[in-house]
């Protein structure tokens, strides 16, 4: 008898799970349903959405929308400007911004209003950061590395893109502490990635074989694979249940098999693989 | 013709200057005038106050005060508890708490009220820190070094004793950034000491001789002497004008003479020395 154990934190984080789950539930018989940008970076998911008639548009295409249309805002959120543009088009807005991102947007709006200079640790080209910056009239100082090329005087409010690295956060705070007399820091880095890695690490110590599911080009999945491989020789990286065929022979004596999955791997792919095992 | 130039920032800081100046102006014909602890750590000053009938009492002696008495609160401030005790005695209160310290007390009271854990960088036995801690029901976590021996969870508000070192501030912030998800930091270290050293450093480069006035055991005066000595061979540390006799011969050819003074050196001692030169 084989035992298949799934890592406690694996696959979608809370925000992505909610967004994908809800998106498939929407029906609009009067107009179009569109997402602003891809809902998530997983072609299995976006293909299924397209089959359901939910297509992706860019922000530039908002003027083409009509009152009958429905617009899904993905987990990254959008700036206030974009939100207002959607409202002006009188479309139905389905806001699936991750609650953790909404929290950042609210903090930024509040402290910008109180005269604080906003600093964001993150990638200036990432939609989440672009959206957050929109809550302080695009006035934020944005740094990816935590380095500052200008000294920040006056009151400063610091936040982070949810997927940033803790080490860069510490570096940024260190730099700000050296120049700013008053600052408030919200460490808004989401624990999901860290928790996922921790669960995979623990599980991989207990099992005979370990299966890591996720896109071959997904960096967070590759990282999971590396962590598990250190503890368990029989660790394999697959994209979906079909890939199990190729490794069945190798794990035939494994009694306890562990499963984990990257952040962009939907539930149905994980479940299909588990049943197959 | 000799030119005597005084360093821009020398002697008392703003808060001490005000406290000493005002203390000498008070008259109470109906009762006693007392200070809670020595007004400043300079015996010249406290001796003069005693001559004027202004004596020092400890906090434990507050119950001995009557309605006719006047109590001077020195620059370090006192806790809310002590303040309330004085009010209960119905004495006249002369509050000479440094405005920069009042600012710290207000921040601590506000953020403690909003549920923040208060952290103070400072010496737990220093009256300024004891006073500040009284504004958060003595619940502050106090560290002198910037090290934390417990991780701080939840919302944290960090302040510093006015005379703390910047390096320890950076260390403390670094430690807090590693454990706390949300914190507000007020760098309340006062620039007075730094400014005094900078002014002395600059002046000592321009003059033929440099006179540093302050107690022989005063560490900040000794530091001023060391800084000046690096730039000017003819640098001398004196306690008051009388000490000038001994060095007169040595500086007889000095055309430009600079003067600076430690934080506990009163104006009259500085002026007497300047006139003597």
mmCIF file with all atom_site columns, N, CA and C in Angstrom, chain B residues 209-259:
data_model
loop_
_atom_site.group_PDB
_atom_site.id
_atom_site.type_symbol
_atom_site.label_atom_id
_atom_site.label_alt_id
_atom_site.label_comp_id
_atom_site.label_asym_id
_atom_site.label_entity_id
_atom_site.label_seq_id
_atom_site.pdbx_PDB_ins_code
_atom_site.Cartn_x
_atom_site.Cartn_y
_atom_site.Cartn_z
_atom_site.occupancy
_atom_site.B_iso_or_equiv
_atom_site.pdbx_formal_charge
_atom_site.auth_seq_id
_atom_site.auth_comp_id
_atom_site.auth_asym_id
_atom_site.auth_atom_id
_atom_site.pdbx_PDB_model_num
ATOM 1   N N  . UNK B 1 209 ? 45.905 78.890 18.746 1.00 0.00 ? 209 UNK B N  1
ATOM 2   C CA . UNK B 1 209 ? 45.779 78.153 20.009 1.00 0.00 ? 209 UNK B CA 1
ATOM 3   C C  . UNK B 1 209 ? 44.295 77.875 20.260 1.00 0.00 ? 209 UNK B C  1
ATOM 4   N N  . UNK B 1 210 ? 44.037 76.811 20.993 1.00 0.00 ? 210 UNK B N  1
ATOM 5   C CA . UNK B 1 210 ? 42.647 76.410 21.228 1.00 0.00 ? 210 UNK B CA 1
ATOM 6   C C  . UNK B 1 210 ? 42.453 76.115 22.718 1.00 0.00 ? 210 UNK B C  1
ATOM 7   N N  . UNK B 1 211 ? 41.430 76.725 23.329 1.00 0.00 ? 211 UNK B N  1
ATOM 8   C CA . UNK B 1 211 ? 41.143 76.515 24.748 1.00 0.00 ? 211 UNK B CA 1
ATOM 9   C C  . UNK B 1 211 ? 39.815 75.753 24.869 1.00 0.00 ? 211 UNK B C  1
ATOM 10  N N  . UNK B 1 212 ? 39.867 74.620 25.564 1.00 0.00 ? 212 UNK B N  1
ATOM 11  C CA . UNK B 1 212 ? 38.671 73.806 25.770 1.00 0.00 ? 212 UNK B CA 1
ATOM 12  C C  . UNK B 1 212 ? 38.295 73.894 27.251 1.00 0.00 ? 212 UNK B C  1
ATOM 13  N N  . UNK B 1 213 ? 37.094 74.378 27.532 1.00 0.00 ? 213 UNK B N  1
ATOM 14  C CA . UNK B 1 213 ? 36.695 74.590 28.931 1.00 0.00 ? 213 UNK B CA 1
ATOM 15  C C  . UNK B 1 213 ? 35.690 73.539 29.384 1.00 0.00 ? 213 UNK B C  1
ATOM 16  N N  . UNK B 1 214 ? 35.958 72.944 30.554 1.00 0.00 ? 214 UNK B N  1
ATOM 17  C CA . UNK B 1 214 ? 35.026 71.957 31.089 1.00 0.00 ? 214 UNK B CA 1
ATOM 18  C C  . UNK B 1 214 ? 35.681 71.147 32.184 1.00 0.00 ? 214 UNK B C  1
ATOM 19  N N  . UNK B 1 215 ? 34.864 70.411 32.950 1.00 0.00 ? 215 UNK B N  1
ATOM 20  C CA . UNK B 1 215 ? 35.386 69.601 34.050 1.00 0.00 ? 215 UNK B CA 1
ATOM 21  C C  . UNK B 1 215 ? 36.430 68.605 33.559 1.00 0.00 ? 215 UNK B C  1
ATOM 22  N N  . UNK B 1 216 ? 37.468 68.403 34.396 1.00 0.00 ? 216 UNK B N  1
ATOM 23  C CA . UNK B 1 216 ? 38.543 67.479 34.015 1.00 0.00 ? 216 UNK B CA 1
ATOM 24  C C  . UNK B 1 216 ? 38.015 66.053 33.872 1.00 0.00 ? 216 UNK B C  1
ATOM 25  N N  . UNK B 1 217 ? 36.922 65.754 34.568 1.00 0.00 ? 217 UNK B N  1
ATOM 26  C CA . UNK B 1 217 ? 36.385 64.391 34.495 1.00 0.00 ? 217 UNK B CA 1
ATOM 27  C C  . UNK B 1 217 ? 35.230 64.286 33.493 1.00 0.00 ? 217 UNK B C  1
ATOM 28  N N  . UNK B 1 218 ? 34.941 65.396 32.801 1.00 0.00 ? 218 UNK B N  1
ATOM 29  C CA . UNK B 1 218 ? 33.838 65.384 31.828 1.00 0.00 ? 218 UNK B CA 1
ATOM 30  C C  . UNK B 1 218 ? 34.278 64.674 30.560 1.00 0.00 ? 218 UNK B C  1
ATOM 31  N N  . UNK B 1 219 ? 33.591 63.588 30.214 1.00 0.00 ? 219 UNK B N  1
ATOM 32  C CA . UNK B 1 219 ? 34.034 62.806 29.056 1.00 0.00 ? 219 UNK B CA 1
ATOM 33  C C  . UNK B 1 219 ? 33.797 63.558 27.754 1.00 0.00 ? 219 UNK B C  1
ATOM 34  N N  . UNK B 1 220 ? 32.725 64.344 27.686 1.00 0.00 ? 220 UNK B N  1
ATOM 35  C CA . UNK B 1 220 ? 32.494 65.043 26.420 1.00 0.00 ? 220 UNK B CA 1
ATOM 36  C C  . UNK B 1 220 ? 33.490 66.181 26.226 1.00 0.00 ? 220 UNK B C  1
ATOM 37  N N  . UNK B 1 221 ? 33.985 66.784 27.339 1.00 0.00 ? 221 UNK B N  1
ATOM 38  C CA . UNK B 1 221 ? 34.997 67.835 27.235 1.00 0.00 ? 221 UNK B CA 1
ATOM 39  C C  . UNK B 1 221 ? 36.333 67.234 26.792 1.00 0.00 ? 221 UNK B C  1
ATOM 40  N N  . UNK B 1 222 ? 36.675 66.082 27.370 1.00 0.00 ? 222 UNK B N  1
ATOM 41  C CA . UNK B 1 222 ? 37.915 65.395 26.991 1.00 0.00 ? 222 UNK B CA 1
ATOM 42  C C  . UNK B 1 222 ? 37.903 65.058 25.500 1.00 0.00 ? 222 UNK B C  1
ATOM 43  N N  . UNK B 1 223 ? 36.735 64.629 25.024 1.00 0.00 ? 223 UNK B N  1
ATOM 44  C CA . UNK B 1 223 ? 36.583 64.302 23.607 1.00 0.00 ? 223 UNK B CA 1
ATOM 45  C C  . UNK B 1 223 ? 36.823 65.558 22.742 1.00 0.00 ? 223 UNK B C  1
ATOM 46  N N  . UNK B 1 224 ? 36.302 66.700 23.192 1.00 0.00 ? 224 UNK B N  1
ATOM 47  C CA . UNK B 1 224 ? 36.506 67.963 22.473 1.00 0.00 ? 224 UNK B CA 1
ATOM 48  C C  . UNK B 1 224 ? 37.997 68.300 22.419 1.00 0.00 ? 224 UNK B C  1
ATOM 49  N N  . UNK B 1 225 ? 38.676 68.094 23.551 1.00 0.00 ? 225 UNK B N  1
ATOM 50  C CA . UNK B 1 225 ? 40.113 68.373 23.635 1.00 0.00 ? 225 UNK B CA 1
ATOM 51  C C  . UNK B 1 225 ? 40.860 67.523 22.608 1.00 0.00 ? 225 UNK B C  1
ATOM 52  N N  . UNK B 1 226 ? 40.531 66.236 22.558 1.00 0.00 ? 226 UNK B N  1
ATOM 53  C CA . UNK B 1 226 ? 41.220 65.321 21.633 1.00 0.00 ? 226 UNK B CA 1
ATOM 54  C C  . UNK B 1 226 ? 41.023 65.729 20.172 1.00 0.00 ? 226 UNK B C  1
ATOM 55  N N  . UNK B 1 227 ? 39.805 66.118 19.855 1.00 0.00 ? 227 UNK B N  1
ATOM 56  C CA . UNK B 1 227 ? 39.498 66.544 18.482 1.00 0.00 ? 227 UNK B CA 1
ATOM 57  C C  . UNK B 1 227 ? 40.325 67.771 18.106 1.00 0.00 ? 227 UNK B C  1
ATOM 58  N N  . UNK B 1 228 ? 40.367 68.753 18.991 1.00 0.00 ? 228 UNK B N  1
ATOM 59  C CA . UNK B 1 228 ? 41.079 70.003 18.714 1.00 0.00 ? 228 UNK B CA 1
ATOM 60  C C  . UNK B 1 228 ? 42.592 69.786 18.649 1.00 0.00 ? 228 UNK B C  1
ATOM 61  N N  . UNK B 1 229 ? 43.091 68.949 19.540 1.00 0.00 ? 229 UNK B N  1
ATOM 62  C CA . UNK B 1 229 ? 44.539 68.693 19.634 1.00 0.00 ? 229 UNK B CA 1
ATOM 63  C C  . UNK B 1 229 ? 45.082 68.124 18.315 1.00 0.00 ? 229 UNK B C  1
ATOM 64  N N  . UNK B 1 230 ? 44.224 67.349 17.623 1.00 0.00 ? 230 UNK B N  1
ATOM 65  C CA . UNK B 1 230 ? 44.646 66.781 16.330 1.00 0.00 ? 230 UNK B CA 1
ATOM 66  C C  . UNK B 1 230 ? 44.966 67.868 15.300 1.00 0.00 ? 230 UNK B C  1
ATOM 67  N N  . UNK B 1 231 ? 44.219 68.980 15.374 1.00 0.00 ? 231 UNK B N  1
ATOM 68  C CA . UNK B 1 231 ? 44.384 70.047 14.387 1.00 0.00 ? 231 UNK B CA 1
ATOM 69  C C  . UNK B 1 231 ? 45.276 71.178 14.869 1.00 0.00 ? 231 UNK B C  1
ATOM 70  N N  . UNK B 1 232 ? 45.410 71.320 16.182 1.00 0.00 ? 232 UNK B N  1
ATOM 71  C CA . UNK B 1 232 ? 46.096 72.479 16.725 1.00 0.00 ? 232 UNK B CA 1
ATOM 72  C C  . UNK B 1 232 ? 46.971 72.052 17.909 1.00 0.00 ? 232 UNK B C  1
ATOM 73  N N  . UNK B 1 233 ? 48.288 72.174 17.743 1.00 0.00 ? 233 UNK B N  1
ATOM 74  C CA . UNK B 1 233 ? 49.231 71.740 18.789 1.00 0.00 ? 233 UNK B CA 1
ATOM 75  C C  . UNK B 1 233 ? 48.993 72.459 20.109 1.00 0.00 ? 233 UNK B C  1
ATOM 76  N N  . UNK B 1 234 ? 48.726 73.757 20.016 1.00 0.00 ? 234 UNK B N  1
ATOM 77  C CA . UNK B 1 234 ? 48.534 74.561 21.229 1.00 0.00 ? 234 UNK B CA 1
ATOM 78  C C  . UNK B 1 234 ? 47.085 74.467 21.735 1.00 0.00 ? 234 UNK B C  1
ATOM 79  N N  . UNK B 1 235 ? 46.653 73.248 22.050 1.00 0.00 ? 235 UNK B N  1
ATOM 80  C CA . UNK B 1 235 ? 45.306 73.060 22.589 1.00 0.00 ? 235 UNK B CA 1
ATOM 81  C C  . UNK B 1 235 ? 45.413 72.772 24.086 1.00 0.00 ? 235 UNK B C  1
ATOM 82  N N  . UNK B 1 236 ? 44.594 73.452 24.887 1.00 0.00 ? 236 UNK B N  1
ATOM 83  C CA . UNK B 1 236 ? 44.648 73.279 26.347 1.00 0.00 ? 236 UNK B CA 1
ATOM 84  C C  . UNK B 1 236 ? 43.252 73.063 26.924 1.00 0.00 ? 236 UNK B C  1
ATOM 85  N N  . UNK B 1 237 ? 43.199 72.190 27.917 1.00 0.00 ? 237 UNK B N  1
ATOM 86  C CA . UNK B 1 237 ? 41.938 71.888 28.607 1.00 0.00 ? 237 UNK B CA 1
ATOM 87  C C  . UNK B 1 237 ? 41.964 72.597 29.970 1.00 0.00 ? 237 UNK B C  1
ATOM 88  N N  . UNK B 1 238 ? 41.050 73.539 30.182 1.00 0.00 ? 238 UNK B N  1
ATOM 89  C CA . UNK B 1 238 ? 41.000 74.232 31.470 1.00 0.00 ? 238 UNK B CA 1
ATOM 90  C C  . UNK B 1 238 ? 39.615 74.061 32.092 1.00 0.00 ? 238 UNK B C  1
ATOM 91  N N  . UNK B 1 239 ? 39.534 74.255 33.408 1.00 0.00 ? 239 UNK B N  1
ATOM 92  C CA . UNK B 1 239 ? 38.231 74.138 34.075 1.00 0.00 ? 239 UNK B CA 1
ATOM 93  C C  . UNK B 1 239 ? 37.542 75.495 34.203 1.00 0.00 ? 239 UNK B C  1
ATOM 94  N N  . UNK B 1 240 ? 38.366 76.554 34.390 1.00 0.00 ? 240 UNK B N  1
ATOM 95  C CA . UNK B 1 240 ? 37.790 77.901 34.471 1.00 0.00 ? 240 UNK B CA 1
ATOM 96  C C  . UNK B 1 240 ? 38.888 78.939 34.225 1.00 0.00 ? 240 UNK B C  1
ATOM 97  N N  . UNK B 1 241 ? 38.524 80.203 34.268 1.00 0.00 ? 241 UNK B N  1
ATOM 98  C CA . UNK B 1 241 ? 39.450 81.291 33.926 1.00 0.00 ? 241 UNK B CA 1
ATOM 99  C C  . UNK B 1 241 ? 40.743 81.251 34.741 1.00 0.00 ? 241 UNK B C  1
ATOM 100 N N  . UNK B 1 242 ? 40.646 80.806 35.993 1.00 0.00 ? 242 UNK B N  1
ATOM 101 C CA . UNK B 1 242 ? 41.847 80.773 36.860 1.00 0.00 ? 242 UNK B CA 1
ATOM 102 C C  . UNK B 1 242 ? 42.955 79.922 36.253 1.00 0.00 ? 242 UNK B C  1
ATOM 103 N N  . UNK B 1 243 ? 42.557 78.842 35.581 1.00 0.00 ? 243 UNK B N  1
ATOM 104 C CA . UNK B 1 243 ? 43.539 77.923 34.982 1.00 0.00 ? 243 UNK B CA 1
ATOM 105 C C  . UNK B 1 243 ? 44.329 78.569 33.839 1.00 0.00 ? 243 UNK B C  1
ATOM 106 N N  . UNK B 1 244 ? 43.858 79.713 33.353 1.00 0.00 ? 244 UNK B N  1
ATOM 107 C CA . UNK B 1 244 ? 44.546 80.357 32.222 1.00 0.00 ? 244 UNK B CA 1
ATOM 108 C C  . UNK B 1 244 ? 45.942 80.846 32.624 1.00 0.00 ? 244 UNK B C  1
ATOM 109 N N  . UNK B 1 245 ? 46.101 81.204 33.893 1.00 0.00 ? 245 UNK B N  1
ATOM 110 C CA . UNK B 1 245 ? 47.395 81.701 34.385 1.00 0.00 ? 245 UNK B CA 1
ATOM 111 C C  . UNK B 1 245 ? 48.543 80.773 33.984 1.00 0.00 ? 245 UNK B C  1
ATOM 112 N N  . UNK B 1 246 ? 48.286 79.497 34.190 1.00 0.00 ? 246 UNK B N  1
ATOM 113 C CA . UNK B 1 246 ? 49.328 78.490 33.981 1.00 0.00 ? 246 UNK B CA 1
ATOM 114 C C  . UNK B 1 246 ? 49.742 78.337 32.512 1.00 0.00 ? 246 UNK B C  1
ATOM 115 N N  . UNK B 1 247 ? 48.879 78.741 31.592 1.00 0.00 ? 247 UNK B N  1
ATOM 116 C CA . UNK B 1 247 ? 49.223 78.533 30.173 1.00 0.00 ? 247 UNK B CA 1
ATOM 117 C C  . UNK B 1 247 ? 49.481 79.847 29.414 1.00 0.00 ? 247 UNK B C  1
ATOM 118 N N  . UNK B 1 248 ? 49.329 80.948 30.111 1.00 0.00 ? 248 UNK B N  1
ATOM 119 C CA . UNK B 1 248 ? 49.512 82.271 29.479 1.00 0.00 ? 248 UNK B CA 1
ATOM 120 C C  . UNK B 1 248 ? 50.816 82.372 28.690 1.00 0.00 ? 248 UNK B C  1
ATOM 121 N N  . UNK B 1 249 ? 51.867 81.917 29.299 1.00 0.00 ? 249 UNK B N  1
ATOM 122 C CA . UNK B 1 249 ? 53.189 82.009 28.691 1.00 0.00 ? 249 UNK B CA 1
ATOM 123 C C  . UNK B 1 249 ? 53.241 81.207 27.387 1.00 0.00 ? 249 UNK B C  1
ATOM 124 N N  . UNK B 1 250 ? 52.613 80.043 27.433 1.00 0.00 ? 250 UNK B N  1
ATOM 125 C CA . UNK B 1 250 ? 52.663 79.138 26.269 1.00 0.00 ? 250 UNK B CA 1
ATOM 126 C C  . UNK B 1 250 ? 51.938 79.682 25.041 1.00 0.00 ? 250 UNK B C  1
ATOM 127 N N  . UNK B 1 251 ? 50.918 80.496 25.279 1.00 0.00 ? 251 UNK B N  1
ATOM 128 C CA . UNK B 1 251 ? 50.133 80.970 24.128 1.00 0.00 ? 251 UNK B CA 1
ATOM 129 C C  . UNK B 1 251 ? 50.375 82.466 23.856 1.00 0.00 ? 251 UNK B C  1
ATOM 130 N N  . UNK B 1 252 ? 51.479 82.973 24.374 1.00 0.00 ? 252 UNK B N  1
ATOM 131 C CA . UNK B 1 252 ? 51.667 84.435 24.269 1.00 0.00 ? 252 UNK B CA 1
ATOM 132 C C  . UNK B 1 252 ? 51.794 84.934 22.831 1.00 0.00 ? 252 UNK B C  1
ATOM 133 N N  . UNK B 1 253 ? 52.259 84.081 21.903 1.00 0.00 ? 253 UNK B N  1
ATOM 134 C CA . UNK B 1 253 ? 52.396 84.525 20.513 1.00 0.00 ? 253 UNK B CA 1
ATOM 135 C C  . UNK B 1 253 ? 51.161 84.186 19.665 1.00 0.00 ? 253 UNK B C  1
ATOM 136 N N  . UNK B 1 254 ? 50.166 83.567 20.301 1.00 0.00 ? 254 UNK B N  1
ATOM 137 C CA . UNK B 1 254 ? 48.970 83.177 19.540 1.00 0.00 ? 254 UNK B CA 1
ATOM 138 C C  . UNK B 1 254 ? 48.112 84.411 19.249 1.00 0.00 ? 254 UNK B C  1
ATOM 139 N N  . UNK B 1 255 ? 47.916 84.690 17.955 1.00 0.00 ? 255 UNK B N  1
ATOM 140 C CA . UNK B 1 255 ? 47.111 85.855 17.557 1.00 0.00 ? 255 UNK B CA 1
ATOM 141 C C  . UNK B 1 255 ? 45.634 85.472 17.521 1.00 0.00 ? 255 UNK B C  1
ATOM 142 N N  . UNK B 1 256 ? 45.357 84.320 16.946 1.00 0.00 ? 256 UNK B N  1
ATOM 143 C CA . UNK B 1 256 ? 43.962 83.836 16.902 1.00 0.00 ? 256 UNK B CA 1
ATOM 144 C C  . UNK B 1 256 ? 43.795 82.710 17.930 1.00 0.00 ? 256 UNK B C  1
ATOM 145 N N  . UNK B 1 257 ? 42.916 82.932 18.907 1.00 0.00 ? 257 UNK B N  1
ATOM 146 C CA . UNK B 1 257 ? 42.689 81.903 19.932 1.00 0.00 ? 257 UNK B CA 1
ATOM 147 C C  . UNK B 1 257 ? 41.230 81.438 19.862 1.00 0.00 ? 257 UNK B C  1
ATOM 148 N N  . UNK B 1 258 ? 41.047 80.136 19.743 1.00 0.00 ? 258 UNK B N  1
ATOM 149 C CA . UNK B 1 258 ? 39.688 79.568 19.690 1.00 0.00 ? 258 UNK B CA 1
ATOM 150 C C  . UNK B 1 258 ? 39.242 79.096 21.057 1.00 0.00 ? 258 UNK B C  1
ATOM 151 N N  . UNK B 1 259 ? 37.926 79.130 21.284 1.00 0.00 ? 259 UNK B N  1
ATOM 152 C CA . UNK B 1 259 ? 37.369 78.678 22.569 1.00 0.00 ? 259 UNK B CA 1
ATOM 153 C C  . UNK B 1 259 ? 36.203 77.725 22.292 1.00 0.00 ? 259 UNK B C  1
#
